[in-house]
PDB file of C-alpha atoms and ligand atoms in Angstrom:
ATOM      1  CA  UNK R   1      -7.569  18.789  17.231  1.00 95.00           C
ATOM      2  CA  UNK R   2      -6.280  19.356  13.332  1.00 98.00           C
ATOM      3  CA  UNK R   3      -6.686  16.973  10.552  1.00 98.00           C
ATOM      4  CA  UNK R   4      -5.123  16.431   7.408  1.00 98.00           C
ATOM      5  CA  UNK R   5      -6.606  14.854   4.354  1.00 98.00           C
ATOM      6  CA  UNK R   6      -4.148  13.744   1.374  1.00 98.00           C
ATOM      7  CA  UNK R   7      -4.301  11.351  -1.995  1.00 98.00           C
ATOM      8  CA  UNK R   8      -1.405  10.077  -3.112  1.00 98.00           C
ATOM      9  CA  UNK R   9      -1.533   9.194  -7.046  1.00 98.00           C
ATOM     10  CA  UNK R  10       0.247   5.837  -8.287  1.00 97.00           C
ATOM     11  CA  UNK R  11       0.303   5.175 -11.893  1.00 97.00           C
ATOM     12  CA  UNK R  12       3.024   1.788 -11.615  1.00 97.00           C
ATOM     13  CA  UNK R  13       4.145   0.411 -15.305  1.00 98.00           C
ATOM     14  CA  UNK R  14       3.994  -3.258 -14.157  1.00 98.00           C
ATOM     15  CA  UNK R  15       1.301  -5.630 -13.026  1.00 98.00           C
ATOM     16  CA  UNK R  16       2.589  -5.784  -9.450  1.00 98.00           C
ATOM     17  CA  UNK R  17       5.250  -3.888  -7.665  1.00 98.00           C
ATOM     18  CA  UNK R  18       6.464  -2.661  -4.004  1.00 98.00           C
ATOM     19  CA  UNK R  19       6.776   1.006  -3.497  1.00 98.00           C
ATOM     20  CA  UNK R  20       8.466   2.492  -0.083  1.00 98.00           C
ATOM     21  CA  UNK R  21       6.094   5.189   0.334  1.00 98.00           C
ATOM     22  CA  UNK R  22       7.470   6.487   3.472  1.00 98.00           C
ATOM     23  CA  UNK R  23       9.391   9.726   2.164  1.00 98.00           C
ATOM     24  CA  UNK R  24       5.602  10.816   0.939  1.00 98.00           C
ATOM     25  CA  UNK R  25       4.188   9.834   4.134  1.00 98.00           C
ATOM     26  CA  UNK R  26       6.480  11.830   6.285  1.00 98.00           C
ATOM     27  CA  UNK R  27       5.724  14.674   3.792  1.00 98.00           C
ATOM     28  CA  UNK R  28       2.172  14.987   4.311  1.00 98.00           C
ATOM     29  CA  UNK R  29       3.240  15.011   8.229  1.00 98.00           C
ATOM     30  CA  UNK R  30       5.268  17.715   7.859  1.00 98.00           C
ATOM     31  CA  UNK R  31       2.385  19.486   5.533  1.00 98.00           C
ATOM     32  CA  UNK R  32      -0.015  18.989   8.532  1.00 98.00           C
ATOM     33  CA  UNK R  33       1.989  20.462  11.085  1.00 98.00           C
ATOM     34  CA  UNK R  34       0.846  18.020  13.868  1.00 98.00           C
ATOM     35  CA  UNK R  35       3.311  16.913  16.371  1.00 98.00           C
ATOM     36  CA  UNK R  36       1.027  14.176  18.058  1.00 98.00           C
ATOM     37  CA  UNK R  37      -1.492  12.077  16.836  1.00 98.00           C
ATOM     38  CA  UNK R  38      -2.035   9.416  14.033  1.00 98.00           C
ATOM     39  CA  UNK R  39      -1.222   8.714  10.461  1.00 98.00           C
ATOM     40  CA  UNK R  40      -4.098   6.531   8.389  1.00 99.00           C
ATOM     41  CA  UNK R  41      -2.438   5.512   5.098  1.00 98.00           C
ATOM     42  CA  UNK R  42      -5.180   3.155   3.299  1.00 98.00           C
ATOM     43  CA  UNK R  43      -4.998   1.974  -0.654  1.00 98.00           C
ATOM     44  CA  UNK R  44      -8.188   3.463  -2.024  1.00 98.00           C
ATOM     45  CA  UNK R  45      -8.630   0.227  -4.464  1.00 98.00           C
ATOM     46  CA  UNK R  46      -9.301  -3.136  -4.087  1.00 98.00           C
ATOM     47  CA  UNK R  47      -6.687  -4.496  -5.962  1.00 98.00           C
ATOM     48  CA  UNK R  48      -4.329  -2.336  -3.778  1.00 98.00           C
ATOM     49  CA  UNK R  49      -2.440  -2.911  -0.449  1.00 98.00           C
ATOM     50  CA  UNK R  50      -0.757  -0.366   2.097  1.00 98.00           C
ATOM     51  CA  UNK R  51       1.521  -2.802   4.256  1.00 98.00           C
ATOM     52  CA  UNK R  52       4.670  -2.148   6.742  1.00 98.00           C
ATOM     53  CA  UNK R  53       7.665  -4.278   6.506  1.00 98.00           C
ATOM     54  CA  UNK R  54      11.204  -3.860   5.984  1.00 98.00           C
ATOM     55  CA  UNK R  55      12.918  -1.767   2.851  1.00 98.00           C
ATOM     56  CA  UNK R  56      14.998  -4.737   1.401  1.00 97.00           C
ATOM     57  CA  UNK R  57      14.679  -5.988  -2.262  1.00 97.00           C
ATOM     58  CA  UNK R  58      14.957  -9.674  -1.732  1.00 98.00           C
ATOM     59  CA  UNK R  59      11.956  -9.341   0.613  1.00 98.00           C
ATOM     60  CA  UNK R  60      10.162  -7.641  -1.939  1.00 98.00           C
ATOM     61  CA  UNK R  61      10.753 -10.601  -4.422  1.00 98.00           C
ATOM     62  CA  UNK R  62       9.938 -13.408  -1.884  1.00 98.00           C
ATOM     63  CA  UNK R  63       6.842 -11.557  -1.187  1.00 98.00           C
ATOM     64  CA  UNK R  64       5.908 -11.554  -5.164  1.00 98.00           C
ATOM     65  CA  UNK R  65       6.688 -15.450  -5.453  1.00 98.00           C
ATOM     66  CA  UNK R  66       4.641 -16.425  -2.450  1.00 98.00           C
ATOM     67  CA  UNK R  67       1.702 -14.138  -3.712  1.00 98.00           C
ATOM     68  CA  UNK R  68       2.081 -15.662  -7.170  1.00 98.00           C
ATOM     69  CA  UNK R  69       1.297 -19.329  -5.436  1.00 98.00           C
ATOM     70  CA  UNK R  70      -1.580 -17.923  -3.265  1.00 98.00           C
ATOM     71  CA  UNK R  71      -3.376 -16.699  -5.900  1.00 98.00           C
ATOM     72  CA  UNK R  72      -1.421 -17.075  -9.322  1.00 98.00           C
ATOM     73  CA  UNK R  73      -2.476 -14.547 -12.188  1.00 98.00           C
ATOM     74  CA  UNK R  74      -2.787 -17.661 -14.813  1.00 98.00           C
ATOM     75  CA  UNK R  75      -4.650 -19.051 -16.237  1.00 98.00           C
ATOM     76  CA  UNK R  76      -7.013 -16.279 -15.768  1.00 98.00           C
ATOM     77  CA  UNK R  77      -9.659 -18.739 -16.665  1.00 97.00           C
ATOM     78  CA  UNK R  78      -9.637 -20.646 -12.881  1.00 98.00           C
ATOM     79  CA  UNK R  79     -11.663 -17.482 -11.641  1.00 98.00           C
ATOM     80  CA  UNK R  80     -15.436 -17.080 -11.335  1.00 98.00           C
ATOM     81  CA  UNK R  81     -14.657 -13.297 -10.957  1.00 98.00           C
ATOM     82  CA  UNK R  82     -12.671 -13.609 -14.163  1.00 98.00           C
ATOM     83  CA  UNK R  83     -15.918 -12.570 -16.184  1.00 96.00           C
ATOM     84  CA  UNK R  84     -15.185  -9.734 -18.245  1.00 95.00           C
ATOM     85  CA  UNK R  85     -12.064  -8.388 -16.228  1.00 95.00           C
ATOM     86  CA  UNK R  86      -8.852 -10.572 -15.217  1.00 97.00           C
ATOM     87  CA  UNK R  87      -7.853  -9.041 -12.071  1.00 98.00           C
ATOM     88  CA  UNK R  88      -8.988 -11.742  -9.483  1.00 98.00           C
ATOM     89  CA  UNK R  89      -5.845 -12.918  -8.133  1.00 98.00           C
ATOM     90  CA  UNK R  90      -5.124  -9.053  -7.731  1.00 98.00           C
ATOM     91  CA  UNK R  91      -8.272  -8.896  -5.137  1.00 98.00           C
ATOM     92  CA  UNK R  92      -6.599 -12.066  -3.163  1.00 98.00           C
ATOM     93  CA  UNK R  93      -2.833 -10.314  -3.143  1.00 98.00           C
ATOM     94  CA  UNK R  94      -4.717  -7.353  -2.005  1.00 98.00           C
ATOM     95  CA  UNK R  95      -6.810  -9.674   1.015  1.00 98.00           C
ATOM     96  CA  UNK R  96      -3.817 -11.040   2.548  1.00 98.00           C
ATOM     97  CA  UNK R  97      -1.094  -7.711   2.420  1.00 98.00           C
ATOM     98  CA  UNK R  98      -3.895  -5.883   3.831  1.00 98.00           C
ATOM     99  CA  UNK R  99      -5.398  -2.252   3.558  1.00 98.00           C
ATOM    100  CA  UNK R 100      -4.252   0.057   5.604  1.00 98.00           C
ATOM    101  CA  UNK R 101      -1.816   0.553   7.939  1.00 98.00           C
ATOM    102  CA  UNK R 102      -2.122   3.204  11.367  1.00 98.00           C
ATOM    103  CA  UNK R 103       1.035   4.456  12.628  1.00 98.00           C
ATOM    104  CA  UNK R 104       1.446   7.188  16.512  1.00 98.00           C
ATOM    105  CA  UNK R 105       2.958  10.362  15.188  1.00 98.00           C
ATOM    106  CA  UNK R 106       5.575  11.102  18.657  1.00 98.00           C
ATOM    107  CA  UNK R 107       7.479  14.355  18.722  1.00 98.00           C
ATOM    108  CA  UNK R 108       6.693  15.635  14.632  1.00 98.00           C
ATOM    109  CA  UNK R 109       7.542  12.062  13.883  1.00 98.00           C
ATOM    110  CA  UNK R 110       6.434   8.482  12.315  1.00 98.00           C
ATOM    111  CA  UNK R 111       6.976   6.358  15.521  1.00 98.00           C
ATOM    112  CA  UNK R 112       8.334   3.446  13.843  1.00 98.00           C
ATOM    113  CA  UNK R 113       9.289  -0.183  14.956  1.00 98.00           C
ATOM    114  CA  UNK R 114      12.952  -0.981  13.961  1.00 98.00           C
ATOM    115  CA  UNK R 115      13.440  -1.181  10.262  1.00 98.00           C
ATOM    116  CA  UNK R 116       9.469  -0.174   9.583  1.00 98.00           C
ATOM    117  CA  UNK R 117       8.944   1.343   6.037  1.00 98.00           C
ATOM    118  CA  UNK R 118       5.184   1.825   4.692  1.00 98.00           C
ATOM    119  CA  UNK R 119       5.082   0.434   0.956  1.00 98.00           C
ATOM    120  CA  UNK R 120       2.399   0.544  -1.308  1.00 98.00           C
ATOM    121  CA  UNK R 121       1.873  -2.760  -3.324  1.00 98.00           C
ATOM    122  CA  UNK R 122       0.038  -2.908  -6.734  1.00 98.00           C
ATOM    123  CA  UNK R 123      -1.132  -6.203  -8.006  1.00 98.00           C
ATOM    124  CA  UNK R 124      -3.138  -4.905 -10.970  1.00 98.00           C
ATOM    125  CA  UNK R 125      -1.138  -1.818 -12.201  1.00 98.00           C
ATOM    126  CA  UNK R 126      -1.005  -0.304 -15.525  1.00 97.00           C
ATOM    127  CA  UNK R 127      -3.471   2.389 -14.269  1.00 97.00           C
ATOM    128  CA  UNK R 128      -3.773   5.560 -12.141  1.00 98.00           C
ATOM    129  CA  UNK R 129      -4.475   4.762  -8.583  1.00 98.00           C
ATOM    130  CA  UNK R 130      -4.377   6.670  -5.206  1.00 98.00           C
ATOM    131  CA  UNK R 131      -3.575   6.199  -1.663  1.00 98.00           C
ATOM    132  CA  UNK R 132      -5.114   7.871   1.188  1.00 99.00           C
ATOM    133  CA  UNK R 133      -3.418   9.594   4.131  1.00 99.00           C
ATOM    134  CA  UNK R 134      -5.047  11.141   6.727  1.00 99.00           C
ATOM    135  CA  UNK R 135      -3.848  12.480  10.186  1.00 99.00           C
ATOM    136  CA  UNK R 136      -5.046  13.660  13.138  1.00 98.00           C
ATOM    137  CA  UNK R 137      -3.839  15.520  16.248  1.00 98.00           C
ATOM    138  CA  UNK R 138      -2.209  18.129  17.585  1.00 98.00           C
TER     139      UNK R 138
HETATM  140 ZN1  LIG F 201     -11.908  -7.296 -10.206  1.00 89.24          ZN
END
């Protein structure tokens, strides 16, 4: 059995964002040179989510408003983790998109679902952070 072991660095501009982080994904497949297995793709932070959904902008933007009344980023002050730091509505975005995602590897490929992109999400950006890939098989 091989395995593969990648990070991924994100350094996003913006508080929050959606990033299709397929492209990346499929390159560290090809990198590894296994035909059949399993891709792990996990945000290494907790303010981070790896998620699959669809590639479509307005999605993206629902996704940001419905966060934003979940756990709203103002006023900071409503948080008992607030102390010091003001990222605890980023740990709640991060809860509920998830952490990883695990997805077969068939024939040298991601064996996706119709329209299934992986994105990284940020929720607390302005900062260097990393995603982990790792892949096993043959
Ligand atoms: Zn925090």
């Amino acid at each position: 059995m091989k395995s593969f072991r990648k990070e991924l660095w994100f350094s996003v501009p913006t508080r929050r964002a959606y990033i299709n982080i397929t492209p990346q994904v499929e390159e560290c497949l090809r990198e590894s040179g296994i035909r059949e297995g399993i891709v792990l793709c996990n945000a290494m932070h907790i303010t981070a989510s790896v998620f699959i959904n669809d590639d479509e902008a307005g999605l993206h933007h629902d996704y940001d408003v419905w966060l934003e009344k979940l756990a709203p980023h103002e006023p900071v002050t409503q948080y008992h983790h607030n102390v010091g730091e003001d990222n605890a509505d980023a740990h709640m975005k991060r809860q509920i998109m998830g952490r990883e995602v695990v997805v077969a590897v068939t024939d040298g490929k991601l064996d996706f679902g119709t329209w299934e992109q992986i994105f990284y999400g940020e929720f607390d950006g302005c900062r260097k952070k990393r995603v982990l890939v790792k892949i096993i098989g043959e």
